[in-house]
Short mmCIF file of C-alpha atoms in Angstrom, two decimals:
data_model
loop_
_atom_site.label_atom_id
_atom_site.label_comp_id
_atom_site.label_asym_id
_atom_site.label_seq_id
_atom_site.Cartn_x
_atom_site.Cartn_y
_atom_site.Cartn_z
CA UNK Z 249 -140.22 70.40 -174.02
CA UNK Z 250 -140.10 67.15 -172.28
CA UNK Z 251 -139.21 67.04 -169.05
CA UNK Z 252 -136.49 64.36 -168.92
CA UNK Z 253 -134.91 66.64 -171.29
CA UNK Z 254 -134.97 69.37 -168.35
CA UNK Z 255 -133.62 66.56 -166.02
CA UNK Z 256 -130.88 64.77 -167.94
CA UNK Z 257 -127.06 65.72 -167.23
CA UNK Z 258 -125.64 69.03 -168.62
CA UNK Z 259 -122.30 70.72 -168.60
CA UNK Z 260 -123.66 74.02 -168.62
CA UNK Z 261 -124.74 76.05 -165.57
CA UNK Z 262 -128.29 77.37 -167.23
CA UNK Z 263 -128.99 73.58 -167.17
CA UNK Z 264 -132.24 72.69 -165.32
CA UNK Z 265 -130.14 69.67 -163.45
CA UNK Z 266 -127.23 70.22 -161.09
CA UNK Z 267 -125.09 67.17 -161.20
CA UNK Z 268 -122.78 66.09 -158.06
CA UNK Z 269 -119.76 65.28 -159.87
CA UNK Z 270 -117.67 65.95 -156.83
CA UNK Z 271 -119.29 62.00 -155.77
CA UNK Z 272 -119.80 61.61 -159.50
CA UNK Z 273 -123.43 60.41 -158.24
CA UNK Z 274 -126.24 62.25 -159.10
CA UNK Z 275 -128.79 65.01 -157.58
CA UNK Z 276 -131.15 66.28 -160.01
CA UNK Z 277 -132.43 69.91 -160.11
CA UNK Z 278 -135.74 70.77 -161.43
CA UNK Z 279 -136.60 74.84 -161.05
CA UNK Z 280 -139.68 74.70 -162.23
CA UNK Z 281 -142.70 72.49 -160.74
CA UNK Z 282 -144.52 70.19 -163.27
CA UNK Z 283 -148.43 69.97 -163.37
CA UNK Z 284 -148.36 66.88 -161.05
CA UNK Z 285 -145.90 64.76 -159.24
CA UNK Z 286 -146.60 61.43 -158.14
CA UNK Z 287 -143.86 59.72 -155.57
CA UNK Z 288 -143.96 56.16 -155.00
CA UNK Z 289 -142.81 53.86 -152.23
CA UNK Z 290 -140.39 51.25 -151.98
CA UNK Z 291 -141.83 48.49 -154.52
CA UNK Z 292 -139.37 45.37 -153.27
CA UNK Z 293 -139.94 43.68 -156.70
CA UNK Z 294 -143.29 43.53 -156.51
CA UNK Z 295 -144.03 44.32 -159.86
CA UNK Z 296 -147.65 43.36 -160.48
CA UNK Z 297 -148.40 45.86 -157.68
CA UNK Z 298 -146.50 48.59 -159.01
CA UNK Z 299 -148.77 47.50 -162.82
CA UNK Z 300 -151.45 48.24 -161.04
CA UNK Z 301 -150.03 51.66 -159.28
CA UNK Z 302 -148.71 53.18 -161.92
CA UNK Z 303 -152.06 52.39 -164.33
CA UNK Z 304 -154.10 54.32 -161.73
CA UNK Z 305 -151.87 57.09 -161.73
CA UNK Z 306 -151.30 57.64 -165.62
CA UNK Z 307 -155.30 57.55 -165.51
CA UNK Z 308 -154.82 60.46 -162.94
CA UNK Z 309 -152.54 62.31 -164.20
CA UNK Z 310 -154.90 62.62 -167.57
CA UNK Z 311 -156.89 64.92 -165.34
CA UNK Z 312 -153.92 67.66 -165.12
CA UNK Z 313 -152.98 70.28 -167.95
CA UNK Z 314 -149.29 69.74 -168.25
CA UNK Z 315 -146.05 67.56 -167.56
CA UNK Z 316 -146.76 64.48 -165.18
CA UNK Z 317 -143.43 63.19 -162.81
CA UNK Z 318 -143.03 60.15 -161.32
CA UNK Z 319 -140.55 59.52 -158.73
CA UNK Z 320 -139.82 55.98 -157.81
CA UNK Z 321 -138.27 56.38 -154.20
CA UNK Z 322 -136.05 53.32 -154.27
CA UNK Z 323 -135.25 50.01 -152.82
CA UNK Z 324 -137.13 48.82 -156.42
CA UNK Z 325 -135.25 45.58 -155.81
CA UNK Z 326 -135.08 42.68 -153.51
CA UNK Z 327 -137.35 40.40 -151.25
CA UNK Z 328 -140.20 40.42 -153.67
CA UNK Z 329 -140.77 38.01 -156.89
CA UNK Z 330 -140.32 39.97 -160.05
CA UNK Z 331 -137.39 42.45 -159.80
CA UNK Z 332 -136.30 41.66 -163.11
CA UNK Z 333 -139.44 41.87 -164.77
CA UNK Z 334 -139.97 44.96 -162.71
CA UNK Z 335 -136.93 46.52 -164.29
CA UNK Z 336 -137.21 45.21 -167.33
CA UNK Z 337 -140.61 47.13 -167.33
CA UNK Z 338 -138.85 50.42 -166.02
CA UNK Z 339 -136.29 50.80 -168.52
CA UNK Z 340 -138.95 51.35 -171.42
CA UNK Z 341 -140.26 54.82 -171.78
CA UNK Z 342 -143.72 55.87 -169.95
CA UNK Z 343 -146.32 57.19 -172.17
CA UNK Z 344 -146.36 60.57 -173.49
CA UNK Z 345 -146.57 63.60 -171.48
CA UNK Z 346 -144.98 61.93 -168.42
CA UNK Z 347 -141.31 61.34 -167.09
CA UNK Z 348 -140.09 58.70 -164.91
CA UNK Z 349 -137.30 58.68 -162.80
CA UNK Z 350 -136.22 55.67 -160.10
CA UNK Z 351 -134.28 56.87 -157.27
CA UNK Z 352 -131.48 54.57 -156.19
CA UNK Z 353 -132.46 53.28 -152.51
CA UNK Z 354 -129.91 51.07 -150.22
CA UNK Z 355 -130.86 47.63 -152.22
CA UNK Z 356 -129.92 49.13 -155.30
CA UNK Z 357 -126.91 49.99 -153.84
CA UNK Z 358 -126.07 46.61 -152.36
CA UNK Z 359 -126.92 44.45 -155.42
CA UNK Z 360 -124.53 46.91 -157.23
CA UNK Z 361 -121.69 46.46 -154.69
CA UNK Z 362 -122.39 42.96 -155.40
CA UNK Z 363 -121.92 43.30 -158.72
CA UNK Z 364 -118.78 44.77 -158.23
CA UNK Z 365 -117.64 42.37 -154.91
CA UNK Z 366 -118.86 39.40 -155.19
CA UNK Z 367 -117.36 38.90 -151.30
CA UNK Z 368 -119.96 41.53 -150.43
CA UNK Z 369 -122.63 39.57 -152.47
CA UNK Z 370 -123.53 37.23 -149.23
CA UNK Z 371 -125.21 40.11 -147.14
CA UNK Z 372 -127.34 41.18 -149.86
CA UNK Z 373 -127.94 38.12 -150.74
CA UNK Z 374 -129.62 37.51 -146.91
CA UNK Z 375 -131.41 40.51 -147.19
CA UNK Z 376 -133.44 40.10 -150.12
CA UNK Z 377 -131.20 39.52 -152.67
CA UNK Z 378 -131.71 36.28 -153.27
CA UNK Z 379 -135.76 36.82 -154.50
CA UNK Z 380 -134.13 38.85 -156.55
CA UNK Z 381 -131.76 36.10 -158.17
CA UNK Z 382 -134.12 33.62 -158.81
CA UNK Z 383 -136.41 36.35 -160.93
CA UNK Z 384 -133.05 36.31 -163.00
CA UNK Z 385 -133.31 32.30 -162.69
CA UNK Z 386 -130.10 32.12 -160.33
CA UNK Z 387 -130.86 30.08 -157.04
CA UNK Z 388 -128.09 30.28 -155.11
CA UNK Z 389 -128.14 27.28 -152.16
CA UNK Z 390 -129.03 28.81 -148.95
CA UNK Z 391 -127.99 25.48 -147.10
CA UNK Z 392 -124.34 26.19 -147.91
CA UNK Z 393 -124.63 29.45 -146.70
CA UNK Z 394 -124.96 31.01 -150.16
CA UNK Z 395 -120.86 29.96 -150.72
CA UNK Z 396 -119.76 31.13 -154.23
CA UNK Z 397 -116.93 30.83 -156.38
CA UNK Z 398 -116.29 34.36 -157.39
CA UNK Z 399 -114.94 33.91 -160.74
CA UNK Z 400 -118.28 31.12 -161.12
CA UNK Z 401 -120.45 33.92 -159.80
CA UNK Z 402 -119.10 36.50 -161.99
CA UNK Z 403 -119.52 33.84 -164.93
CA UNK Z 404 -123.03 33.48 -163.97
CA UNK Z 405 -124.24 37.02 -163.16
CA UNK Z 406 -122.77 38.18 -166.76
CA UNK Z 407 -124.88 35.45 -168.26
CA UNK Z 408 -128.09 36.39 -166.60
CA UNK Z 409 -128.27 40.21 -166.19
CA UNK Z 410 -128.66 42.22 -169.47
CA UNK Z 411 -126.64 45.06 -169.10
CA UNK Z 412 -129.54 47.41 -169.68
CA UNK Z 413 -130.44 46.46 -166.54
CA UNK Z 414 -126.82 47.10 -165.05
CA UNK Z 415 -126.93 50.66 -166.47
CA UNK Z 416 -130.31 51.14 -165.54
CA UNK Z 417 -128.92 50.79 -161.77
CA UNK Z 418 -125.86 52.70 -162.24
CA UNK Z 419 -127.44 55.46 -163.77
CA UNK Z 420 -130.10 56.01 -161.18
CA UNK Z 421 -130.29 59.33 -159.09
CA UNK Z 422 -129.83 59.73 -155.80
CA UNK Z 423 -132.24 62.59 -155.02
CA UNK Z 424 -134.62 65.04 -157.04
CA UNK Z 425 -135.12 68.38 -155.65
CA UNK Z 426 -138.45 70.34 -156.96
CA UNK Z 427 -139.06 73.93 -155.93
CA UNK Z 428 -141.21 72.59 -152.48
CA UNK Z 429 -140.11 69.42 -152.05
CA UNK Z 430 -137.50 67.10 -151.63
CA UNK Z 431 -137.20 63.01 -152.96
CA UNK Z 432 -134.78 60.80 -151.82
CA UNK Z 433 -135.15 57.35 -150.13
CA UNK Z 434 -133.90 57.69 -147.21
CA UNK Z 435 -134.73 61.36 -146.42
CA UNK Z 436 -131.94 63.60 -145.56
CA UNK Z 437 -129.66 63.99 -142.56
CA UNK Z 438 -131.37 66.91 -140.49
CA UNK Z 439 -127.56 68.41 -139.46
CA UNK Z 440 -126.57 69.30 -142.64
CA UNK Z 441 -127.98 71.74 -145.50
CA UNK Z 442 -130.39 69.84 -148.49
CA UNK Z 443 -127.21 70.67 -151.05
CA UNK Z 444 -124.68 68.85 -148.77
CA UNK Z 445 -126.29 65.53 -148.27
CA UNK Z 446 -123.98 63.07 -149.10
CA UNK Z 447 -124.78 59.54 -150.99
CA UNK Z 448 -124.81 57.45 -147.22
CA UNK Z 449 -127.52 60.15 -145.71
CA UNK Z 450 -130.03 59.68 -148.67
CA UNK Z 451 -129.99 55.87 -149.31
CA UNK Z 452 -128.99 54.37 -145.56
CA UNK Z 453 -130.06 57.39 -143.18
CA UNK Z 454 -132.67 57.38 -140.56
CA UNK Z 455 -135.65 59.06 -141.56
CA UNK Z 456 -136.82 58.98 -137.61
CA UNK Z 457 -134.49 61.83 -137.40
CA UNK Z 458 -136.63 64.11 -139.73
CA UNK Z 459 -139.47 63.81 -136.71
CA UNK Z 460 -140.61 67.09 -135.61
CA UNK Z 461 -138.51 69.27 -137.99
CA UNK Z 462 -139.02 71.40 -140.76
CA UNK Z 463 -136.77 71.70 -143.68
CA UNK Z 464 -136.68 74.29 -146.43
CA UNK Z 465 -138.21 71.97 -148.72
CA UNK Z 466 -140.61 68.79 -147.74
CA UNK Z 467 -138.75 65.79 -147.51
CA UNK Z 468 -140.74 62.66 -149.27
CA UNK Z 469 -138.81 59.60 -148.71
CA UNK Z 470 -139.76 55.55 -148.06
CA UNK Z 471 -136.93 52.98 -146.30
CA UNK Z 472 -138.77 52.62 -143.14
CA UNK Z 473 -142.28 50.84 -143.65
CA UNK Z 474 -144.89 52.66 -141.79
CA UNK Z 475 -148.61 51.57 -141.37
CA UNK Z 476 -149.85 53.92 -143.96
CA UNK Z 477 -148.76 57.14 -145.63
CA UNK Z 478 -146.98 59.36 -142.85
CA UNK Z 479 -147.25 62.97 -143.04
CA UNK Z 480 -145.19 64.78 -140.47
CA UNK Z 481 -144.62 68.31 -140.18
CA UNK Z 482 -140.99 68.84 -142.72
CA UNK Z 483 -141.21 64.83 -144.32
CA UNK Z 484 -144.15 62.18 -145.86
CA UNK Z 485 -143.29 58.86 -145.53
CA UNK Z 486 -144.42 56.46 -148.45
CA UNK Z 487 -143.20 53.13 -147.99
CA UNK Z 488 -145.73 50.90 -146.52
CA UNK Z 489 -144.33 47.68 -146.67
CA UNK Z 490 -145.77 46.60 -150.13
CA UNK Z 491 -143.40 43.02 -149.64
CA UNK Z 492 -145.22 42.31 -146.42
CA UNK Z 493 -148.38 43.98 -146.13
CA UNK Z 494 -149.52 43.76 -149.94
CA UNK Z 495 -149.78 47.52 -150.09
CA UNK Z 496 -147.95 50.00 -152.45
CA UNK Z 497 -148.27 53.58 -152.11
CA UNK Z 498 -148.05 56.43 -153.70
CA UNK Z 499 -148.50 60.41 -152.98
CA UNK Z 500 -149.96 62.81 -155.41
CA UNK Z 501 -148.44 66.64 -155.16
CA UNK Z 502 -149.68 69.20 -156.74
CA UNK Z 503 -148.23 73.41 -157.38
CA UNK Z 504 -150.69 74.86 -155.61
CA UNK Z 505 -149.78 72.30 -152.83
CA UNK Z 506 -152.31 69.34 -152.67
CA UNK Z 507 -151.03 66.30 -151.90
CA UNK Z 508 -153.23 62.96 -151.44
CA UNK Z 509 -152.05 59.30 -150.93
CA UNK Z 510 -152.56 56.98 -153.69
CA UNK Z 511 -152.26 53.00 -153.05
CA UNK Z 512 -153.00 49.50 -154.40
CA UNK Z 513 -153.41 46.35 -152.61
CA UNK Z 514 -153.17 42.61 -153.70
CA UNK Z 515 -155.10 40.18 -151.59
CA UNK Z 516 -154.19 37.46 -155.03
CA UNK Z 517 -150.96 37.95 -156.45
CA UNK Z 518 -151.74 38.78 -160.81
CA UNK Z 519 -150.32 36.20 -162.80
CA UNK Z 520 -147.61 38.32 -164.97
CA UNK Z 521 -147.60 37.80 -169.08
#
C-alpha cells in the first residue's frame, strides 16, 4: 500500500492520519515507521540544490527494503531564485516506492497571508518574498517601498501563480509524527504536550527552547540556520542556511534508529532547464 495513501485525510478513526480539524490545519499520524525517512532543511528556493539533494537520496533510499519518506521541513519559499520552479517541481509525484510530503514553515505561511492580505504582502515581501516574485516574473519596485495597489496586486498575482501552486501551499501539513520522531519546522513548544502544539509553536517557535530537553519523541525541525546538522539530546536541527552558505541538508533515520546527515553544496549555481 502506498504510503501517502496511509497519510492522506480520513474521516474514520482506524485511519493512519489524525487530522486537526479543531484549527482545520493539519498534523499527520503515521503508526507505523517506513524503511527509511529522509528530513530535509529549509531549501529557501534554492531549487537546483534541492535537484541535487533529493537525486542523492532516491539513490539511497534504493539501498532499503521498503517504503522511503521524505519530509520537506519548510520555509521551501523565499530569498532564493527558483521558488516557483521549486514548486512547480514538488507538486509532481516522486518516483515509485517513495512519498513526499512538504511541511508548511513560517514563509509559507506569510506568502499565503499575502495572498489573502495584500496589506500584509509588504513584510513578506522584505523578507524574502520578493526573490520569490520575480521567479513568478513579478518585480515589485523596492524604491517605492514595494507600494501596491491591492486590487492591481490581486490582478497580477492571479495572473502569475497557477493555482496548483496555491493549493499546493494550502494543503501543506503542519507536522508529521512517526512512532520516534517528531517533524515540524519550527520544533515544538517544550510547555505543552506533542498533541497540543498549536499552528504558531510549529512554524514561528523557538527551537532554542528544545536545548537540553527530551521529548517523548525526537523533535527534527530547521528555522534557525545552524553551522551544520545539530543533534541535541530531544531535537536535530537541519537547516543550515542553504540561501547563504550554499549548503542543503538532509538527515537519514532509520527503525532500528540510525540517523546520518546527508548534504549538498553549490560552489556554481546549475543552470536550470
Amino acid at each position: 500500500m502506498n504510503m501517502w495513501k496511509r497519510l492522506r485525510p480520513r474521516s474514520t478513526a482506524k485511519s493512519a492520519l489524525r487530522q486537526n480539524t479543531q484549527r482545520m490545519l493539519r498534523k499527520f499520524t503515521l503508526h507505523t515507521t517506513p524503511a527509511v525517512t529522509y528530513a530535509v532543511g529549509d531549501i529557501h528556493g534554492h531549487f537546483d540544490l534541492y535537484r541535487k539533494l533529493e537525486a542523492q537520496i532516491i539513490a539511497d533510499a534504493a539501498a532499503f527494503h521498503g517504503p522511503a519518506l521524505i519530509i520537506l521541513l519548510g520555509d521551501m519559499m523565499d530569498r532564493g531564485p527558483n521558488s516557483a520552479q521549486l514548486l512547480d517541481h514538488l507538486i509532481t509525484p516522486p518516483p515509485d516506492g517513495i512519498t513526499r510530503v512538504c511541511l508548511r514553515g513560517n514563509h509559507e505561511d506569510m506568502f499565503l497571508h499575502a495572498l489573502d492580505t495584500p496589506s500584509g504582502a509588504k513584510d513578506w515581501i522584505t523578507w524574502g518574498g520578493a526573490q520569490t516574485l520575480a521567479s513568478y516574473g513579478i518585480h515589485p519596485d523596492p524604491e517605492t517601498g514595494y507600494e501596491f495597489d491591492p486590487t492591481r496586486w490581486r490582478q497580477t498575482l492571479a495572473a502569475a501563480i497557477p493555482q496548483s501552486h496555491r493549493s499546493f501551499l494550502r494543503d501543506m501539513p503542519l507536522c508529521v509524527s512517526l512512532p520516534h520522531w517528531f517533524f515540524s519546522h519550527a520544533g515544538i513548544n517544550p510547555e505543552r504536550a506533542i498533541d497540543d502544539q498549536t499552528k504558531d509553536d510549529l512554524i514561528w517557535g523557538n527551537p532554542s527552547a528544545l536545548a537540553g530537553r527530551s521529548f517523548a519523541k525526537r523533535i527534527v525541525h530547521g528555522h534557525v540556520p545552524v553551522d551544520e546538522v545539530r543533534f541535541a539530546k530531544g531535537a536535530i536541527n537541519v537547516d543550515t542556511g542553504a540561501f547563504v552558505t550554499g549548503v542543503l541538508s538532509a538527515v537519514r533515520l532509520v527503525k532500528d534508529h540510525d540517523v546520518r546527515p546527508m548534504n549538498v553544496t553549490l560552489h556554481t549555481p546549475d543552470p536550470l532547464p
